[in-house]
Amino acid sequence: MFTRLLAPLVLVTVSGIAYGQSFTPKDMAAAAELRDRAMNDNTAYELVTSLTTEVGPRAAGSPGDRAAVEWAERNLRRLGFSSVRRMDVIVPHWVRGTASFEVRSPYPQSMPVLALGGSIGTADTGLTADIVMVDNLAALKALPPGAVKDRIVFFAGRTERTRDGSGYGKAVQVRAQGPSAAAALGAIGVVIRSIGTSNNRFPHTGALSYNISAPRIPAVALSNPDADALERQVASGKPVTVSMTVSARDLPQTLSANVIGEIPGTDPNAEIVLVGAHLDSWDPGTGALDDGAGVAIVMTAAKLIRETNPKPRRTIRVVLFANEEFGLSGSLTYANKIDEEFSRHAVALESDFGAGPVLQLASRVPANLLPAIQAVQEVVAPLGVEPGGNEANGGADLAPLRRLGMPLIGPQLDGTNYFDVHHTANDTLDQVDPEHIRQAAAVYAVSAYLAAQLPVSWGRNTTPTPAPN
């Protein structure tokens, strides 16, 4: 699918700055060679295969989480990384247990559900109540006083399918905030339409966020087809009574780790190019797309850079973050622990949006460095990568660094089908296209390599930026 022609190595001027002032012809030629070599390298697919087969689900605090840390250390060393080490991270330990959901009337039927991440459990006898259906948080807040007291609230709003994930960003607040918003109005439970675009009966999990000012109530997710069926029952005009049970529970916090490995730069005084992904996953599937693919992409990109000449001037640091899914524990710990070293961090990239392909090369860098980003994009253009904007968020794990002004390079992957399997039992290896993940690894490798070669400082972004959805 991806053309492997060498990009023309011409000097193009943007805003009065020639590419040649940013990267040498030798660097650009090396980047093009790296690109082509990456498109014939199967390391990324082999790594995601290994992680999903030998470790599988990697929920924070679980045995799979611990096995993933060991897997990451072992494979970073095998691939030739230096300074492989753990950075201890305290993580929550929530256990899903089981969940059930039954429509009692008017038309009895059973519907599969998953507890939302962090949900409390019910009593063994469960909950039984009439439901109140709303589309979103605004509709809930517009209900008359007492409308949801002692009821189970059903959030029925849909997730729009988009290439860039913006549909998910609009819908996900219901999952995060809905349970506490409903509880504050007197509800005793919540069921949501899954935050996803699938049309099968596999529900999508994901974290909720309890507000300390409201009671904690149990919350589950229905698949899209089952949410449709529940909507039809509500549309009958008859009261809809449901029962739900959840056996989820919290265990004491435990120890996990960020796993770090480096490809040393040739300049011992030079800075760090951070390339990150998150090692944990939700537990229904094996975390192949979220974020096994990202782990494989960044490890492969750095491994390919290690094999490139000239060697990178800046150090390439791979960080596999702990517990992104349930609180960003790993990235927050990293930002706190590198306090004095932050000044050495030049630029960062993150892979946490599936296995590709990359469609655009976006960024968030000072305006005077946009010609450097355009130079990178020209190298990966033969892979089908178009120019992106300068408003990239980078990803959730880069949020703490982004707020401090860290420049970002943001390859934008195709998310059209990503939310069909996101946080479901279907997030398995068969969803990873070997050619797509090769292309993504190639784009990340070229981006990180040229970021390491830039002869001038990447500087800092001065405009505060919001956290990603």
Short mmCIF file of C-alpha atoms in Angstrom, two decimals:
data_model
loop_
_atom_site.label_atom_id
_atom_site.label_comp_id
_atom_site.label_asym_id
_atom_site.label_seq_id
_atom_site.Cartn_x
_atom_site.Cartn_y
_atom_site.Cartn_z
CA MET A 1 0.00 0.00 0.00
CA PHE A 2 2.80 2.40 0.83
CA THR A 3 5.13 3.64 -1.89
CA ARG A 4 8.78 3.25 -1.02
CA LEU A 5 10.25 5.92 -3.24
CA LEU A 6 12.94 8.16 -1.86
CA ALA A 7 11.60 11.64 -1.14
CA PRO A 8 13.32 14.32 -3.21
CA LEU A 9 16.08 15.88 -1.14
CA VAL A 10 15.58 19.45 -2.23
CA LEU A 11 15.86 22.64 -0.26
CA VAL A 12 12.44 24.19 0.18
CA THR A 13 12.02 27.51 1.96
CA VAL A 14 9.20 28.18 4.42
CA SER A 15 8.90 31.49 6.25
CA GLY A 16 12.33 32.38 4.96
CA ILE A 17 14.04 29.38 6.60
CA ALA A 18 15.65 26.71 4.40
CA TYR A 19 15.43 23.10 5.46
CA GLY A 20 19.15 22.90 4.96
CA GLN A 21 19.58 25.17 7.98
CA SER A 22 17.76 22.57 10.12
CA PHE A 23 18.95 19.20 8.82
CA THR A 24 22.02 18.34 6.82
CA PRO A 25 21.67 16.47 3.51
CA LYS A 26 23.35 13.54 5.26
CA ASP A 27 20.67 13.55 7.97
CA MET A 28 17.88 13.72 5.41
CA ALA A 29 19.38 10.86 3.39
CA ALA A 30 19.75 8.78 6.57
CA ALA A 31 16.12 9.49 7.47
CA ALA A 32 14.94 8.34 4.04
CA GLU A 33 17.02 5.17 4.35
CA LEU A 34 15.58 4.61 7.82
CA ARG A 35 12.07 5.00 6.43
CA ASP A 36 12.61 2.43 3.71
CA ARG A 37 14.32 -0.02 6.04
CA ALA A 38 11.47 0.31 8.53
CA MET A 39 8.93 -0.61 5.86
CA ASN A 40 10.68 -3.98 5.53
CA ASP A 41 11.04 -4.62 9.27
CA ASN A 42 8.56 -6.83 11.15
CA THR A 43 9.74 -6.04 14.68
CA ALA A 44 6.62 -4.07 15.64
CA TYR A 45 4.23 -6.85 14.69
CA GLU A 46 6.45 -9.42 16.39
CA LEU A 47 6.47 -7.36 19.61
CA VAL A 48 2.72 -6.85 19.78
CA THR A 49 2.28 -10.54 19.06
CA SER A 50 4.62 -11.41 21.91
CA LEU A 51 3.02 -8.99 24.38
CA THR A 52 -0.55 -10.07 23.71
CA THR A 53 0.32 -13.78 23.66
CA GLU A 54 2.80 -14.08 26.51
CA VAL A 55 1.23 -11.47 28.82
CA GLY A 56 -2.29 -10.65 27.60
CA PRO A 57 -4.49 -8.28 29.64
CA ARG A 58 -2.53 -5.79 31.75
CA ALA A 59 -4.91 -3.99 34.10
CA ALA A 60 -3.14 -1.79 36.64
CA GLY A 61 -2.07 -3.71 39.72
CA SER A 62 -2.93 -7.12 38.26
CA PRO A 63 -0.60 -10.09 37.73
CA GLY A 64 -0.67 -9.19 34.03
CA ASP A 65 0.61 -5.71 34.85
CA ARG A 66 3.57 -7.16 36.74
CA ALA A 67 4.27 -9.61 33.92
CA ALA A 68 4.20 -6.75 31.40
CA VAL A 69 6.86 -4.83 33.32
CA GLU A 70 9.10 -7.89 33.25
CA TRP A 71 8.34 -8.42 29.55
CA ALA A 72 9.25 -4.81 28.74
CA GLU A 73 12.57 -4.94 30.60
CA ARG A 74 13.51 -8.22 28.95
CA ASN A 75 12.66 -7.10 25.42
CA LEU A 76 14.26 -3.67 25.70
CA ARG A 77 17.51 -5.37 26.68
CA ARG A 78 17.13 -7.93 23.89
CA LEU A 79 16.73 -5.14 21.34
CA GLY A 80 19.95 -3.47 22.47
CA PHE A 81 18.67 -0.58 24.59
CA SER A 82 20.91 0.95 27.25
CA SER A 83 20.10 2.06 30.80
CA VAL A 84 17.03 -0.19 30.97
CA ARG A 85 15.37 0.44 34.30
CA ARG A 86 12.16 0.67 36.27
CA MET A 87 10.67 3.80 37.74
CA ASP A 88 8.39 2.71 40.58
CA VAL A 89 4.79 3.89 40.35
CA ILE A 90 2.00 3.47 42.90
CA VAL A 91 -1.16 2.37 41.07
CA PRO A 92 -4.75 1.60 42.04
CA HIS A 93 -5.85 -2.02 42.06
CA TRP A 94 -9.45 -2.40 41.00
CA VAL A 95 -10.88 -5.85 40.32
CA ARG A 96 -13.71 -6.09 37.79
CA GLY A 97 -15.49 -9.18 39.03
CA THR A 98 -18.74 -9.96 37.22
CA ALA A 99 -21.74 -7.90 36.19
CA SER A 100 -25.26 -8.65 34.97
CA PHE A 101 -28.15 -6.62 33.62
CA GLU A 102 -31.74 -7.83 33.23
CA VAL A 103 -34.78 -6.07 31.89
CA ARG A 104 -37.65 -7.20 34.15
CA SER A 105 -40.49 -5.42 32.39
CA PRO A 106 -42.19 -4.68 30.12
CA TYR A 107 -40.33 -7.22 27.94
CA PRO A 108 -37.90 -9.36 29.95
CA GLN A 109 -34.46 -10.08 28.51
CA SER A 110 -30.85 -10.36 29.60
CA MET A 111 -28.19 -8.02 28.22
CA PRO A 112 -24.39 -8.40 28.58
CA VAL A 113 -22.65 -5.54 30.38
CA LEU A 114 -19.22 -4.57 31.66
CA ALA A 115 -18.62 -2.60 34.83
CA LEU A 116 -17.04 0.78 34.20
CA GLY A 117 -13.49 0.97 35.48
CA GLY A 118 -13.51 2.00 39.13
CA SER A 119 -17.18 1.20 39.71
CA ILE A 120 -18.21 0.04 43.14
CA GLY A 121 -20.13 -3.20 43.44
CA THR A 122 -23.71 -3.77 44.41
CA ALA A 123 -24.97 -5.86 47.27
CA ASP A 124 -25.26 -9.55 46.40
CA THR A 125 -28.96 -9.01 45.76
CA GLY A 126 -28.19 -6.29 43.22
CA LEU A 127 -30.34 -3.28 42.36
CA THR A 128 -33.82 -3.24 40.87
CA ALA A 129 -35.44 0.01 39.76
CA ASP A 130 -37.15 1.80 36.91
CA ILE A 131 -34.84 3.52 34.45
CA VAL A 132 -34.80 7.13 33.32
CA MET A 133 -33.30 7.60 29.86
CA VAL A 134 -31.34 10.70 28.83
CA ASP A 135 -28.94 11.36 25.98
CA ASN A 136 -26.20 13.23 27.82
CA LEU A 137 -25.17 15.18 30.89
CA ALA A 138 -27.00 18.32 29.79
CA ALA A 139 -30.25 16.38 29.39
CA LEU A 140 -29.80 14.86 32.85
CA LYS A 141 -29.32 18.26 34.44
CA ALA A 142 -32.41 19.59 32.63
CA LEU A 143 -34.74 17.04 34.25
CA PRO A 144 -37.16 18.28 36.92
CA PRO A 145 -36.14 17.85 40.58
CA GLY A 146 -36.63 14.32 41.85
CA ALA A 147 -36.92 12.80 38.36
CA VAL A 148 -34.12 10.27 38.93
CA LYS A 149 -34.41 9.71 42.68
CA ASP A 150 -34.16 5.99 43.44
CA ARG A 151 -33.95 5.24 39.70
CA ILE A 152 -31.25 3.85 37.41
CA VAL A 153 -30.18 6.43 34.84
CA PHE A 154 -29.63 5.22 31.26
CA PHE A 155 -27.34 7.44 29.15
CA ALA A 156 -28.29 6.63 25.56
CA GLY A 157 -26.14 9.07 23.56
CA ARG A 158 -24.09 7.68 20.68
CA THR A 159 -20.41 7.97 19.76
CA GLU A 160 -19.81 9.44 16.32
CA ARG A 161 -17.38 7.58 14.05
CA THR A 162 -14.50 9.89 13.06
CA ARG A 163 -10.96 9.48 11.74
CA ASP A 164 -9.39 11.65 14.42
CA GLY A 165 -11.19 10.40 17.54
CA SER A 166 -13.15 13.62 18.03
CA GLY A 167 -16.40 11.67 18.30
CA TYR A 168 -15.00 9.79 21.28
CA GLY A 169 -13.83 13.03 22.85
CA LYS A 170 -17.36 14.43 22.73
CA ALA A 171 -19.00 11.27 24.12
CA VAL A 172 -16.58 10.16 26.82
CA GLN A 173 -17.63 12.71 29.44
CA VAL A 174 -20.80 10.69 30.02
CA ARG A 175 -18.70 7.71 31.10
CA ALA A 176 -16.36 9.77 33.24
CA GLN A 177 -18.84 12.12 34.91
CA GLY A 178 -22.24 10.49 34.42
CA PRO A 179 -22.29 8.25 37.50
CA SER A 180 -21.53 11.07 39.94
CA ALA A 181 -23.83 13.50 38.14
CA ALA A 182 -26.69 11.00 38.40
CA ALA A 183 -25.88 10.12 42.00
CA ALA A 184 -25.95 13.79 42.99
CA LEU A 185 -29.58 13.88 41.80
CA GLY A 186 -30.57 10.78 43.76
CA ALA A 187 -29.99 7.94 41.27
CA ILE A 188 -28.94 4.55 42.64
CA GLY A 189 -27.20 3.20 39.51
CA VAL A 190 -26.12 4.06 35.98
CA VAL A 191 -26.05 2.20 32.70
CA ILE A 192 -24.50 3.83 29.64
CA ARG A 193 -24.45 3.08 25.94
CA SER A 194 -20.86 2.05 25.34
CA ILE A 195 -18.50 4.82 24.33
CA GLY A 196 -17.64 3.15 21.06
CA THR A 197 -18.73 2.63 17.47
CA SER A 198 -19.09 -1.16 17.29
CA ASN A 199 -22.27 -2.88 16.17
CA ASN A 200 -21.81 -6.17 18.03
CA ARG A 201 -22.84 -7.21 21.54
CA PHE A 202 -19.44 -6.64 23.16
CA PRO A 203 -19.69 -3.70 25.56
CA HIS A 204 -16.86 -1.18 26.00
CA THR A 205 -15.41 -0.53 29.44
CA GLY A 206 -13.33 2.50 30.50
CA ALA A 207 -12.72 4.57 33.60
CA LEU A 208 -15.26 6.61 35.48
CA SER A 209 -14.31 9.39 37.86
CA TYR A 210 -16.23 9.62 41.11
CA ASN A 211 -16.79 13.12 42.47
CA ILE A 212 -16.20 13.25 46.23
CA SER A 213 -19.24 15.51 46.61
CA ALA A 214 -21.68 12.80 45.43
CA PRO A 215 -22.43 9.25 46.60
CA ARG A 216 -20.65 6.47 44.73
CA ILE A 217 -23.07 4.32 42.75
CA PRO A 218 -22.44 1.29 40.50
CA ALA A 219 -22.16 1.85 36.76
CA VAL A 220 -22.11 -0.50 33.76
CA ALA A 221 -21.94 -0.25 29.97
CA LEU A 222 -24.19 -1.89 27.38
CA SER A 223 -23.21 -2.67 23.80
CA ASN A 224 -24.72 -0.53 21.05
CA PRO A 225 -27.24 -3.19 19.90
CA ASP A 226 -28.42 -3.77 23.46
CA ALA A 227 -28.67 -0.05 24.12
CA ASP A 228 -30.83 0.16 20.99
CA ALA A 229 -33.04 -2.60 22.37
CA LEU A 230 -33.37 -0.83 25.71
CA GLU A 231 -34.24 2.42 23.94
CA ARG A 232 -37.03 0.62 22.08
CA GLN A 233 -38.47 -0.60 25.35
CA VAL A 234 -38.46 2.94 26.71
CA ALA A 235 -40.11 4.15 23.50
CA SER A 236 -43.04 1.80 24.18
CA GLY A 237 -44.19 4.29 26.78
CA LYS A 238 -44.38 1.66 29.50
CA PRO A 239 -42.26 1.82 32.67
CA VAL A 240 -39.01 -0.10 32.15
CA THR A 241 -37.77 -1.93 35.23
CA VAL A 242 -34.27 -3.39 35.29
CA SER A 243 -32.00 -5.26 37.67
CA MET A 244 -28.23 -5.04 37.79
CA THR A 245 -25.50 -6.71 39.81
CA VAL A 246 -21.82 -5.77 39.98
CA SER A 247 -19.17 -7.56 42.04
CA ALA A 248 -16.31 -5.12 41.34
CA ARG A 249 -14.16 -4.03 44.27
CA ASP A 250 -11.12 -1.96 45.16
CA LEU A 251 -8.03 -3.56 46.63
CA PRO A 252 -5.17 -1.66 48.29
CA GLN A 253 -2.90 0.36 46.02
CA THR A 254 0.12 -1.54 44.80
CA LEU A 255 3.44 -1.10 43.05
CA SER A 256 3.90 -1.05 39.29
CA ALA A 257 6.53 0.70 37.18
CA ASN A 258 7.30 2.83 34.18
CA VAL A 259 9.87 0.94 32.13
CA ILE A 260 12.58 3.04 30.49
CA GLY A 261 15.24 2.25 27.91
CA GLU A 262 17.55 4.51 25.91
CA ILE A 263 19.46 4.75 22.66
CA PRO A 264 22.36 7.00 23.73
CA GLY A 265 23.07 10.10 21.67
CA THR A 266 26.50 10.90 20.34
CA ASP A 267 26.60 14.21 22.22
CA PRO A 268 26.80 13.48 25.96
CA ASN A 269 25.62 17.03 26.67
CA ALA A 270 22.70 16.83 24.27
CA GLU A 271 19.07 16.51 25.21
CA ILE A 272 16.46 13.74 25.25
CA VAL A 273 13.82 12.86 22.67
CA LEU A 274 11.08 11.07 24.58
CA VAL A 275 9.03 8.43 22.75
CA GLY A 276 6.26 6.98 24.87
CA ALA A 277 3.32 4.57 25.04
CA HIS A 278 1.42 2.98 27.91
CA LEU A 279 2.11 -0.57 29.00
CA ASP A 280 -1.16 -1.23 30.83
CA SER A 281 -4.49 -2.17 29.25
CA TRP A 282 -8.06 -2.88 30.21
CA ASP A 283 -8.83 -6.50 30.95
CA PRO A 284 -11.65 -7.73 28.65
CA GLY A 285 -9.29 -8.16 25.68
CA THR A 286 -5.52 -8.48 25.36
CA GLY A 287 -4.83 -4.78 24.73
CA ALA A 288 -3.51 -5.28 21.20
CA LEU A 289 -4.54 -1.87 19.84
CA ASP A 290 -4.74 -0.10 23.21
CA ASP A 291 -1.88 0.08 23.69
CA GLY A 292 0.13 -2.99 22.74
CA ALA A 293 0.54 -1.57 19.26
CA GLY A 294 1.82 1.71 20.66
CA VAL A 295 4.35 -0.11 22.83
CA ALA A 296 5.54 -2.05 19.80
CA ILE A 297 5.70 1.06 17.59
CA VAL A 298 7.88 3.11 19.94
CA MET A 299 10.19 0.23 20.83
CA THR A 300 10.64 -0.58 17.16
CA ALA A 301 11.20 3.04 16.17
CA ALA A 302 14.02 3.41 18.67
CA LYS A 303 15.51 0.04 17.76
CA LEU A 304 15.61 1.09 14.10
CA ILE A 305 17.27 4.39 15.06
CA ARG A 306 19.96 2.44 16.95
CA GLU A 307 20.78 0.72 13.64
CA THR A 308 20.98 4.01 11.68
CA ASN A 309 24.05 6.04 10.68
CA PRO A 310 24.81 8.78 11.49
CA LYS A 311 23.88 7.90 15.07
CA PRO A 312 21.40 10.23 16.77
CA ARG A 313 22.89 13.32 18.37
CA ARG A 314 20.29 13.45 21.13
CA THR A 315 19.41 10.44 23.28
CA ILE A 316 16.23 8.58 22.32
CA ARG A 317 14.39 7.61 25.50
CA VAL A 318 11.54 5.12 25.33
CA VAL A 319 9.14 5.33 28.28
CA LEU A 320 6.48 2.66 28.70
CA PHE A 321 4.09 4.28 31.14
CA ALA A 322 2.22 2.50 33.93
CA ASN A 323 -1.52 2.89 34.43
CA GLU A 324 -2.64 5.31 31.76
CA GLU A 325 -6.13 3.81 31.68
CA PHE A 326 -7.10 4.47 35.28
CA GLY A 327 -5.53 7.74 36.30
CA LEU A 328 -2.27 8.50 34.43
CA SER A 329 -0.25 7.30 37.42
CA GLY A 330 2.84 6.59 35.34
CA SER A 331 3.02 9.86 33.45
CA LEU A 332 2.33 11.94 36.55
CA THR A 333 5.06 10.08 38.44
CA TYR A 334 7.47 10.55 35.54
CA ALA A 335 6.83 14.30 35.37
CA ASN A 336 7.41 14.60 39.12
CA LYS A 337 10.53 12.45 39.26
CA ILE A 338 12.37 14.12 36.35
CA ASP A 339 11.97 17.57 37.86
CA GLU A 340 15.63 18.60 37.55
CA GLU A 341 16.06 16.67 34.30
CA PHE A 342 13.09 18.31 32.58
CA SER A 343 15.32 20.92 30.96
CA ARG A 344 17.09 18.13 29.06
CA HIS A 345 13.84 16.95 27.45
CA ALA A 346 13.81 18.46 23.97
CA VAL A 347 10.66 17.09 22.34
CA ALA A 348 8.24 14.21 22.86
CA LEU A 349 6.11 11.77 20.85
CA GLU A 350 3.45 9.31 22.03
CA SER A 351 1.77 6.35 20.36
CA ASP A 352 -1.65 5.55 21.86
CA PHE A 353 -4.18 5.38 19.03
CA GLY A 354 -4.00 1.93 17.56
CA ALA A 355 -1.76 0.36 14.95
CA GLY A 356 -2.01 2.80 12.06
CA PRO A 357 -1.71 3.80 9.39
CA VAL A 358 -0.47 7.32 10.11
CA LEU A 359 -2.44 9.81 8.00
CA GLN A 360 -0.93 13.16 9.04
CA LEU A 361 2.11 14.53 10.82
CA ALA A 362 0.94 17.12 13.32
CA SER A 363 2.94 19.00 15.93
CA ARG A 364 2.90 21.51 18.75
CA VAL A 365 6.17 23.40 18.44
CA PRO A 366 7.28 27.03 18.44
CA ALA A 367 6.40 28.67 15.12
CA ASN A 368 10.02 29.16 14.09
CA LEU A 369 10.48 25.37 14.07
CA LEU A 370 7.61 24.55 11.73
CA PRO A 371 10.06 24.28 8.78
CA ALA A 372 11.74 21.40 10.63
CA ILE A 373 8.38 19.65 11.00
CA GLN A 374 7.72 20.16 7.30
CA ALA A 375 11.10 18.61 6.52
CA VAL A 376 10.14 15.53 8.55
CA GLN A 377 6.79 15.34 6.78
CA GLU A 378 8.45 15.40 3.38
CA VAL A 379 10.47 12.33 4.30
CA VAL A 380 7.37 10.36 5.33
CA ALA A 381 5.13 11.72 2.54
CA PRO A 382 5.84 8.66 0.33
CA LEU A 383 4.13 6.59 3.06
CA GLY A 384 0.89 8.49 2.54
CA VAL A 385 1.44 10.95 5.40
CA GLU A 386 0.05 14.44 4.81
CA PRO A 387 0.93 17.66 6.67
CA GLY A 388 -1.02 18.24 9.88
CA GLY A 389 -1.63 21.28 12.03
CA ASN A 390 0.38 22.69 14.92
CA GLU A 391 -2.19 21.93 17.61
CA ALA A 392 -1.31 18.33 18.49
CA ASN A 393 -2.01 17.23 22.07
CA GLY A 394 0.38 14.30 21.86
CA GLY A 395 -1.69 11.92 23.98
CA ALA A 396 -2.85 11.55 27.55
CA ASP A 397 0.52 10.45 28.95
CA LEU A 398 2.23 13.54 27.56
CA ALA A 399 -0.28 15.91 29.17
CA PRO A 400 1.85 16.64 32.28
CA LEU A 401 4.85 17.54 30.09
CA ARG A 402 2.76 19.41 27.54
CA ARG A 403 1.42 21.69 30.25
CA LEU A 404 5.02 22.59 31.05
CA GLY A 405 5.59 23.68 27.45
CA MET A 406 7.18 20.53 26.02
CA PRO A 407 7.23 20.63 22.19
CA LEU A 408 5.40 17.70 20.61
CA ILE A 409 5.52 15.81 17.35
CA GLY A 410 2.19 14.09 16.81
CA PRO A 411 1.77 11.46 14.09
CA GLN A 412 -2.01 11.21 13.60
CA LEU A 413 -3.16 7.62 13.07
CA ASP A 414 -6.37 6.59 11.32
CA GLY A 415 -8.98 6.13 14.05
CA THR A 416 -11.94 5.36 11.80
CA ASN A 417 -12.37 1.82 13.17
CA TYR A 418 -10.37 2.16 16.40
CA PHE A 419 -13.42 2.64 18.60
CA ASP A 420 -15.04 -0.51 17.24
CA VAL A 421 -12.77 -2.55 19.53
CA HIS A 422 -11.44 0.02 22.02
CA HIS A 423 -11.79 -1.27 25.62
CA THR A 424 -13.63 -4.42 24.50
CA ALA A 425 -13.00 -8.16 24.45
CA ASN A 426 -12.33 -7.73 20.73
CA ASP A 427 -9.10 -5.77 21.29
CA THR A 428 -7.00 -8.70 20.17
CA LEU A 429 -4.10 -9.34 17.82
CA ASP A 430 -6.28 -10.00 14.77
CA GLN A 431 -7.13 -6.27 14.78
CA VAL A 432 -3.48 -5.35 14.02
CA ASP A 433 -2.61 -5.04 10.33
CA PRO A 434 1.11 -5.92 9.88
CA GLU A 435 1.58 -3.42 7.06
CA HIS A 436 -0.12 -0.61 8.93
CA ILE A 437 2.00 -1.10 12.04
CA ARG A 438 5.17 -1.17 9.90
CA GLN A 439 4.16 2.16 8.39
CA ALA A 440 3.45 3.65 11.82
CA ALA A 441 6.79 2.48 13.19
CA ALA A 442 8.51 3.99 10.16
CA VAL A 443 6.86 7.38 10.71
CA TYR A 444 7.76 7.39 14.41
CA ALA A 445 11.32 6.32 13.65
CA VAL A 446 11.87 9.09 11.10
CA SER A 447 10.22 11.69 13.33
CA ALA A 448 12.26 10.79 16.41
CA TYR A 449 15.51 10.49 14.44
CA LEU A 450 15.25 13.89 12.84
CA ALA A 451 14.10 15.37 16.15
CA ALA A 452 17.35 14.08 17.60
CA GLN A 453 19.39 15.62 14.78
CA LEU A 454 17.99 19.16 14.85
CA PRO A 455 21.06 21.39 15.41
CA VAL A 456 19.12 24.12 17.21
CA SER A 457 17.07 23.97 20.39
CA TRP A 458 13.45 22.83 20.21
CA GLY A 459 12.66 25.52 22.76
CA ARG A 460 9.41 25.55 24.70
CA ASN A 461 5.78 26.24 23.88
CA THR A 462 4.62 29.28 25.81
CA THR A 463 0.83 29.02 25.32
CA PRO A 464 -0.88 26.88 28.00
CA THR A 465 -2.72 23.93 26.47
CA PRO A 466 -5.67 21.95 27.81
CA ALA A 467 -5.52 18.27 28.66
CA PRO A 468 -6.78 15.90 25.94
CA ASN A 469 -10.24 14.38 26.26
#
